[in-house]
Tab-separated table of C-alpha atoms and ligand atoms in Angstrom:
chain	number	residue	atom	x	y	z
A	72	MET	CA	-95.137	-68.947	-19.625
A	73	LYS	CA	-97.281	-71.712	-17.822
A	74	LYS	CA	-96.197	-72.355	-14.354
A	75	LEU	CA	-97.168	-73.718	-10.980
A	76	LEU	CA	-97.818	-71.255	-8.218
A	77	PHE	CA	-97.558	-72.301	-4.527
A	78	LEU	CA	-99.232	-75.650	-4.187
A	79	ALA	CA	-101.411	-77.128	-6.838
A	80	LEU	CA	-104.265	-78.072	-4.501
A	81	VAL	CA	-107.953	-77.799	-4.127
A	82	ILE	CA	-109.941	-78.778	-1.112
A	83	PHE	CA	-111.440	-82.257	-1.640
A	84	SER	CA	-114.154	-82.700	0.931
A	85	SER	CA	-114.898	-83.005	4.553
A	86	ALA	CA	-113.298	-85.594	6.686
A	87	GLY	CA	-116.210	-88.031	7.346
A	88	SER	CA	-114.282	-91.045	8.313
A	89	GLY	CA	-114.094	-90.301	12.009
A	90	CYS	CA	-111.194	-88.769	14.101
A	91	GLY	CA	-111.762	-90.255	17.676
A	92	PRO	CA	-113.310	-93.118	19.472
A	93	GLU	CA	-116.996	-91.891	19.331
A	94	PRO	CA	-119.266	-91.889	16.382
A	95	LEU	CA	-119.499	-88.789	14.093
A	96	TYR	CA	-123.041	-87.886	12.691
A	97	SER	CA	-123.005	-86.690	9.186
A	98	ASP	CA	-125.719	-85.683	6.748
A	99	ASN	CA	-126.095	-83.323	3.640
A	100	ARG	CA	-128.730	-81.099	2.022
A	101	LEU	CA	-128.881	-79.267	-1.260
A	102	LEU	CA	-128.930	-75.538	-0.314
A	103	MET	CA	-127.515	-72.215	-1.963
A	104	GLY	CA	-127.129	-74.141	-5.136
A	105	THR	CA	-124.673	-76.684	-3.729
A	106	THR	CA	-124.544	-79.820	-1.265
A	107	ILE	CA	-123.995	-78.726	2.275
A	108	GLU	CA	-122.224	-81.641	4.108
A	109	VAL	CA	-122.159	-81.491	7.798
A	110	VAL	CA	-120.136	-83.823	10.209
A	111	SER	CA	-120.271	-83.469	14.026
A	112	PRO	CA	-119.917	-85.572	17.159
A	113	ASP	CA	-123.266	-83.797	18.287
A	114	LYS	CA	-126.200	-85.170	16.690
A	115	ARG	CA	-128.104	-81.960	16.721
A	116	ALA	CA	-125.628	-80.099	14.513
A	117	CYS	CA	-126.860	-81.210	11.045
A	118	GLN	CA	-130.433	-79.934	11.477
A	119	ILE	CA	-129.107	-76.466	13.089
A	120	VAL	CA	-126.796	-75.853	10.243
A	121	PHE	CA	-129.486	-76.840	7.580
A	122	ASP	CA	-132.035	-74.515	9.126
A	123	GLU	CA	-129.696	-71.675	9.502
A	124	ILE	CA	-128.246	-71.873	5.978
A	125	ALA	CA	-131.845	-72.252	4.537
A	126	ARG	CA	-132.679	-69.052	6.415
A	127	VAL	CA	-129.797	-67.153	5.090
A	128	GLU	CA	-130.550	-68.345	1.603
A	129	LYS	CA	-134.020	-66.875	1.695
A	130	LEU	CA	-132.639	-63.432	2.520
A	131	LEU	CA	-129.817	-63.358	-0.006
A	132	SER	CA	-130.717	-65.758	-3.049
A	133	ILE	CA	-131.132	-64.071	-6.432
A	134	TYR	CA	-133.304	-66.942	-7.429
A	135	ASP	CA	-136.016	-66.402	-4.965
A	136	PRO	CA	-137.835	-63.456	-6.156
A	137	GLU	CA	-139.007	-62.660	-2.529
A	138	SER	CA	-135.563	-62.493	-1.099
A	139	GLU	CA	-134.357	-59.190	0.090
A	140	ILE	CA	-131.610	-59.090	-2.457
A	141	ALA	CA	-133.986	-60.074	-5.310
A	142	ARG	CA	-136.332	-57.254	-4.125
A	143	LEU	CA	-133.566	-54.685	-3.909
A	144	ASN	CA	-132.454	-55.523	-7.391
A	145	ARG	CA	-136.030	-54.996	-8.555
A	146	PHE	CA	-136.941	-51.857	-6.825
A	147	GLY	CA	-133.524	-50.251	-6.345
A	148	PHE	CA	-134.475	-49.766	-2.609
A	149	ILE	CA	-135.296	-51.829	0.349
A	150	LYS	CA	-135.353	-51.604	4.087
A	151	ALA	CA	-133.225	-54.632	4.780
A	152	SER	CA	-132.837	-56.959	7.808
A	153	PRO	CA	-129.888	-56.249	9.895
A	154	GLU	CA	-128.079	-59.202	8.590
A	155	THR	CA	-128.599	-58.291	4.819
A	156	ALA	CA	-127.212	-54.697	5.673
A	157	PHE	CA	-124.318	-56.343	7.355
A	158	ILE	CA	-123.284	-58.545	4.486
A	159	VAL	CA	-123.747	-55.597	2.041
A	160	LYS	CA	-121.656	-53.527	4.245
A	161	LYS	CA	-118.830	-56.180	4.504
A	162	ALA	CA	-119.071	-56.595	0.685
A	163	ILE	CA	-118.502	-52.880	0.273
A	164	GLU	CA	-115.381	-53.058	2.478
A	165	PHE	CA	-113.843	-55.948	0.462
A	166	CYS	CA	-114.666	-53.881	-2.549
A	167	ARG	CA	-112.749	-50.972	-1.281
A	168	ALA	CA	-109.777	-53.120	0.165
A	169	SER	CA	-109.253	-54.996	-3.166
A	170	GLU	CA	-109.720	-51.575	-5.231
A	171	GLY	CA	-112.844	-52.922	-6.872
A	172	ALA	CA	-111.637	-56.434	-7.844
A	173	PHE	CA	-114.227	-57.870	-5.455
A	174	ASP	CA	-117.460	-56.007	-6.409
A	175	ILE	CA	-121.075	-57.347	-5.641
A	176	THR	CA	-122.476	-54.855	-8.308
A	177	VAL	CA	-121.371	-57.195	-11.093
A	178	GLY	CA	-124.875	-58.695	-10.994
A	179	SER	CA	-125.990	-57.365	-14.258
A	180	LEU	CA	-122.786	-58.591	-16.028
A	181	VAL	CA	-123.133	-61.895	-14.388
A	182	ASP	CA	-126.919	-62.106	-15.750
A	183	ALA	CA	-125.758	-60.835	-19.163
A	184	GLY	CA	-123.380	-63.692	-19.548
A	185	GLY	CA	-126.428	-66.161	-18.723
A	186	PHE	CA	-124.549	-67.583	-15.607
A	187	LYS	CA	-127.693	-66.956	-13.528
A	188	ASN	CA	-129.637	-69.611	-15.362
A	189	ASN	CA	-126.987	-71.434	-17.308
A	190	ALA	CA	-128.300	-69.865	-20.660
A	191	PHE	CA	-124.803	-68.860	-21.511
A	192	ARG	CA	-124.233	-66.240	-24.137
A	193	VAL	CA	-121.445	-63.636	-24.997
A	194	PRO	CA	-122.683	-60.025	-24.349
A	195	THR	CA	-121.694	-57.753	-27.121
A	196	SER	CA	-118.852	-55.215	-26.262
A	197	ALA	CA	-121.676	-52.439	-26.597
A	198	GLN	CA	-123.723	-54.228	-23.995
A	199	ILE	CA	-120.753	-54.595	-21.646
A	200	ARG	CA	-119.954	-50.980	-22.025
A	201	GLY	CA	-123.484	-50.052	-21.085
A	202	LEU	CA	-123.604	-52.430	-18.246
A	203	LEU	CA	-120.309	-51.292	-16.775
A	204	LYS	CA	-121.986	-48.000	-16.023
A	205	THR	CA	-124.056	-49.902	-13.361
A	206	VAL	CA	-121.000	-51.429	-11.697
A	207	GLY	CA	-119.155	-49.970	-8.683
A	208	CYS	CA	-119.825	-50.062	-4.902
A	209	ASP	CA	-120.135	-46.423	-5.077
A	210	LYS	CA	-123.560	-47.071	-6.709
A	211	ILE	CA	-124.856	-48.575	-3.307
A	212	ILE	CA	-126.230	-46.335	-0.677
A	213	LEU	CA	-126.314	-48.080	2.640
A	214	ASN	CA	-127.753	-46.276	5.677
A	215	GLU	CA	-126.596	-48.027	8.766
A	216	CYS	CA	-129.015	-46.356	11.018
A	217	ASP	CA	-132.117	-47.757	9.506
A	218	ASN	CA	-130.694	-50.515	7.192
A	219	VAL	CA	-132.043	-48.854	4.137
A	220	ILE	CA	-130.053	-50.009	1.031
A	221	GLN	CA	-130.608	-48.180	-2.249
A	222	PHE	CA	-128.961	-47.780	-5.631
A	223	LYS	CA	-127.813	-44.433	-6.977
A	224	LEU	CA	-128.785	-45.592	-10.658
A	225	SER	CA	-131.474	-47.659	-12.231
A	226	GLY	CA	-130.065	-50.794	-13.640
A	227	VAL	CA	-127.809	-51.756	-10.635
A	228	LYS	CA	-127.846	-55.239	-9.578
A	229	ILE	CA	-126.049	-56.961	-6.675
A	230	ASN	CA	-125.072	-60.628	-6.714
A	231	LEU	CA	-123.748	-62.033	-3.402
A	232	GLY	CA	-122.420	-65.384	-4.930
A	233	GLY	CA	-118.904	-64.527	-4.160
A	234	ILE	CA	-119.535	-63.864	-0.473
A	235	GLY	CA	-122.878	-65.378	0.621
A	236	LYS	CA	-121.862	-68.947	1.330
A	237	GLY	CA	-119.090	-67.624	3.700
A	238	PHE	CA	-121.787	-65.530	5.405
A	239	ALA	CA	-124.100	-68.602	5.660
A	240	LEU	CA	-121.239	-70.663	7.200
A	241	ASP	CA	-120.428	-67.933	9.709
A	242	SER	CA	-124.202	-67.776	10.597
A	243	ALA	CA	-124.661	-71.414	11.055
A	244	VAL	CA	-121.446	-71.422	13.271
A	245	LYS	CA	-122.901	-68.669	15.301
A	246	GLU	CA	-126.017	-70.638	15.836
A	247	LEU	CA	-124.096	-73.927	16.771
A	248	ARG	CA	-122.284	-72.028	19.455
A	249	LYS	CA	-125.571	-70.716	20.868
A	250	HIS	CA	-126.642	-74.347	21.368
A	251	LYS	CA	-123.102	-75.003	22.922
A	252	ILE	CA	-121.943	-77.153	20.103
A	253	ARG	CA	-118.265	-76.748	19.923
A	254	SER	CA	-117.166	-79.291	17.232
A	255	CYS	CA	-118.456	-79.411	13.759
A	256	LEU	CA	-117.194	-79.429	10.106
A	257	ILE	CA	-119.472	-77.792	7.490
A	258	ASN	CA	-118.417	-78.126	3.667
A	259	ALA	CA	-120.660	-76.084	1.333
A	260	GLY	CA	-119.129	-76.985	-2.098
A	261	GLY	CA	-115.563	-75.889	-1.609
A	262	GLN	CA	-116.232	-73.344	1.248
A	263	VAL	CA	-115.616	-75.030	4.527
A	264	TYR	CA	-115.854	-74.023	8.074
A	265	ALA	CA	-114.064	-76.180	10.849
A	266	LEU	CA	-115.681	-75.358	14.388
A	267	GLY	CA	-113.424	-76.356	17.167
A	268	ARG	CA	-111.616	-79.814	17.150
A	269	CYS	CA	-112.620	-83.180	16.273
A	270	PHE	CA	-112.383	-84.817	19.672
A	271	ASP	CA	-108.909	-83.905	20.699
A	272	LYS	CA	-107.455	-83.355	17.089
A	273	PRO	CA	-107.869	-80.343	14.749
A	274	TRP	CA	-110.173	-81.117	11.704
A	275	LYS	CA	-108.278	-82.522	8.887
A	276	LEU	CA	-109.262	-82.095	5.181
A	277	GLY	CA	-108.127	-84.225	2.392
A	278	ILE	CA	-106.989	-82.055	-0.721
A	279	ARG	CA	-106.844	-83.472	-4.207
A	280	ASP	CA	-104.891	-82.247	-7.200
A	281	PRO	CA	-106.627	-79.769	-9.615
A	282	ARG	CA	-107.176	-82.604	-12.153
A	283	GLY	CA	-109.170	-84.523	-9.445
A	284	LYS	CA	-107.193	-87.594	-9.571
A	285	ARG	CA	-105.747	-88.310	-6.070
A	286	LEU	CA	-105.243	-86.910	-2.582
A	287	ILE	CA	-101.943	-85.090	-2.401
A	288	GLY	CA	-102.179	-83.482	0.930
A	289	PHE	CA	-104.043	-82.378	4.118
A	290	LEU	CA	-105.181	-79.187	5.514
A	291	VAL	CA	-105.439	-78.793	9.409
A	292	LEU	CA	-108.137	-76.281	10.505
A	293	GLU	CA	-109.438	-75.354	13.903
A	294	ASN	CA	-112.009	-72.489	14.111
A	295	GLN	CA	-111.086	-71.474	10.566
A	296	SER	CA	-112.674	-71.447	7.211
A	297	VAL	CA	-111.044	-72.273	3.968
A	298	SER	CA	-112.664	-71.044	0.570
A	299	THR	CA	-111.779	-72.199	-2.838
A	300	SER	CA	-112.779	-70.116	-5.749
A	301	ALA	CA	-112.370	-72.043	-8.911
A	302	ASP	CA	-112.972	-70.279	-12.100
A	303	ASP	CA	-112.991	-73.579	-14.275
A	304	GLN	CA	-116.221	-74.711	-12.520
A	305	ARG	CA	-118.834	-72.495	-14.342
A	306	PHE	CA	-117.794	-71.687	-17.720
A	307	PHE	CA	-118.779	-71.993	-21.253
A	308	ILE	CA	-116.840	-72.047	-24.564
A	309	LYS	CA	-117.758	-69.965	-27.725
A	310	GLU	CA	-115.530	-69.588	-30.731
A	311	GLY	CA	-112.610	-71.090	-28.813
A	312	ARG	CA	-112.743	-68.734	-26.039
A	313	ARG	CA	-113.636	-69.717	-22.574
A	314	TYR	CA	-115.835	-67.401	-20.544
A	315	ARG	CA	-116.173	-67.914	-16.810
A	316	HIS	CA	-118.205	-66.832	-14.009
A	317	ILE	CA	-115.903	-64.428	-12.153
A	318	ILE	CA	-115.869	-61.108	-13.678
A	319	ASP	CA	-113.249	-58.468	-13.662
A	320	PRO	CA	-115.193	-55.278	-12.776
A	321	ALA	CA	-112.563	-53.109	-14.452
A	322	THR	CA	-113.285	-54.546	-17.830
A	323	GLY	CA	-116.897	-56.196	-17.564
A	324	TYR	CA	-115.285	-59.531	-18.958
A	325	PRO	CA	-114.410	-62.584	-17.248
A	326	ALA	CA	-111.152	-62.428	-15.135
A	327	THR	CA	-107.944	-62.960	-16.873
A	328	SER	CA	-105.361	-63.188	-14.296
A	329	GLY	CA	-104.624	-66.691	-15.350
A	330	LEU	CA	-105.443	-68.119	-12.000
A	331	ILE	CA	-108.031	-70.882	-12.168
A	332	SER	CA	-108.247	-72.039	-8.540
A	333	VAL	CA	-107.454	-70.102	-5.276
A	334	SER	CA	-107.738	-71.294	-1.651
A	335	VAL	CA	-107.705	-68.942	1.241
A	336	VAL	CA	-107.909	-69.821	4.898
A	337	ALA	CA	-109.176	-67.147	7.225
A	338	SER	CA	-110.799	-67.248	10.823
A	339	ASP	CA	-114.209	-66.479	9.353
A	340	GLY	CA	-116.091	-67.727	6.163
A	341	VAL	CA	-116.930	-64.127	4.778
A	342	THR	CA	-113.214	-63.168	4.686
A	343	ALA	CA	-112.096	-66.329	3.124
A	344	ASP	CA	-115.015	-66.357	0.606
A	345	ALA	CA	-114.567	-62.608	-0.461
A	346	LEU	CA	-110.642	-62.945	-0.730
A	347	SER	CA	-110.516	-66.126	-2.706
A	348	THR	CA	-112.987	-64.544	-5.297
A	349	ALA	CA	-110.993	-61.281	-5.386
A	350	ILE	CA	-107.611	-63.068	-5.861
A	351	ILE	CA	-109.082	-64.914	-9.048
A	352	VAL	CA	-109.447	-61.440	-10.449
A	353	LEU	CA	-106.178	-59.873	-8.998
A	354	GLY	CA	-103.747	-62.725	-9.763
A	355	ALA	CA	-101.152	-63.960	-7.369
A	356	LYS	CA	-98.890	-60.865	-6.912
A	357	LYS	CA	-101.706	-58.310	-6.222
A	358	GLY	CA	-103.589	-61.081	-4.270
A	359	ARG	CA	-100.807	-61.346	-1.874
A	360	GLU	CA	-100.822	-57.687	-1.432
A	361	LEU	CA	-104.409	-57.798	-0.553
A	362	LEU	CA	-103.966	-60.543	1.866
A	363	ARG	CA	-101.499	-58.506	4.054
A	364	LYS	CA	-104.483	-56.199	4.963
A	365	PHE	CA	-106.082	-59.147	6.526
A	366	PRO	CA	-103.918	-60.557	9.213
A	367	GLY	CA	-104.470	-64.239	9.923
A	368	ALA	CA	-105.664	-64.881	6.270
A	369	GLN	CA	-103.354	-67.010	4.182
A	370	LEU	CA	-103.245	-68.174	0.642
A	371	VAL	CA	-102.941	-71.952	0.684
A	372	SER	CA	-103.104	-72.588	-2.969
A	373	ALA	CA	-103.232	-70.668	-6.365
A	374	VAL	CA	-103.203	-72.653	-9.482
A	375	GLU	CA	-102.551	-71.195	-12.904
A	376	GLU	CA	-104.341	-72.176	-16.077
A	377	ASP	CA	-102.548	-75.315	-17.782
A	378	THR	CA	-100.237	-76.179	-14.733
A	379	VAL	CA	-98.260	-79.224	-15.346
A	380	GLU	CA	-99.933	-82.518	-14.284
A	381	HIS	CA	-98.593	-84.098	-11.167
B	1713	AMP	P1	-116.966	-67.666	-5.609
B	1713	AMP	O1	-117.268	-69.031	-6.063
B	1713	AMP	O2	-116.940	-67.571	-4.239
B	1713	AMP	O3	-115.519	-67.189	-6.254
B	1713	AMP	O4	-117.979	-66.666	-6.322
B	1713	AMP	C1	-118.178	-66.665	-7.819
B	1713	AMP	C2	-119.510	-65.953	-7.804
B	1713	AMP	O5	-119.384	-64.456	-7.393
B	1713	AMP	C3	-119.859	-65.737	-9.441
B	1713	AMP	O6	-120.591	-66.898	-9.735
B	1713	AMP	C4	-120.647	-64.398	-9.364
B	1713	AMP	O7	-122.010	-64.777	-8.863
B	1713	AMP	C5	-120.078	-63.552	-8.190
B	1713	AMP	N1	-118.969	-62.730	-8.885
B	1713	AMP	C6	-118.490	-62.765	-10.161
B	1713	AMP	N2	-117.377	-61.927	-10.201
B	1713	AMP	C7	-117.341	-61.267	-9.017
B	1713	AMP	C8	-116.495	-60.291	-8.455
B	1713	AMP	N3	-115.541	-59.686	-9.268
B	1713	AMP	N4	-116.701	-59.725	-7.172
B	1713	AMP	C9	-117.556	-60.386	-6.521
B	1713	AMP	N5	-118.445	-61.367	-6.844
B	1713	AMP	C10	-118.291	-61.831	-8.157
B	1714	MG	MG1	-115.937	-66.231	-2.978
């Protein structure tokens, strides 16, 4: 049965129109494969955020052959920076908490579907069976003393697409705080962090309906992140079947929970990002059980496929 769960909402975009008597500075840049929009009453904020996100992208991107993650995937071994080791450690924790629904070792399956370069193809079931042998967080060995990361098997590939933007936002916020900037909204294509307040009010985000037609609500955030994972954004259709970019690590095929859009609010970007991806795989019921392990994290929207129009 097709039905509407919770609120049929997705995050619209940052509030750029002003929230107080003084001007807000805003700018945007193409980074991490998306447009990063920054709004702040402090004119230094935009550049600080762009520089920090560009720095994180250089560590984590699978598109840059010299990034730490690309080299780890190539050699199966790396002495990583403390930050790369930290995000891999967090990813392993989310993998365990979600009983494997969130799993960064889906890299080879994401590549096999052609999602990395938009050269989409359907892997054969034999290919998927083979690649599944390289999936599982237990295939990653992380030595926290020296930040050495290695894979137990050859062929393992990690992909931080489900958690990297959240980490980049958290890093940017840390950098803003270092510069004593206490108010800023960053929108990284559906992944938002709202630092502090906009003058004397919390940041307010417009929310549109999943069909993209009109504003139907607002979300109010203060020192919080919201992440939307939408499994209708990157997909291709082959022989009437829709293949999506979020993979169920249990089967090796795209997730089939029926959820196409999930928005999670949390006090940090990494948590919101990882949980929204995990819940697309788990579905709403198991997703709510997962959220109970993360006090402060909230499911603000979960949209099932073919929900009724507003
Ligand atoms: P997001 O937009 O944050 O939900 O992340 C989606 C991206 O995460 C995909 O494009 C893949 O790169 C990666 N991914 C796909 N399936 C999973 C999964 N089950 N666990 C973790 N990351 C995944
Ligand atoms: Mg995510």
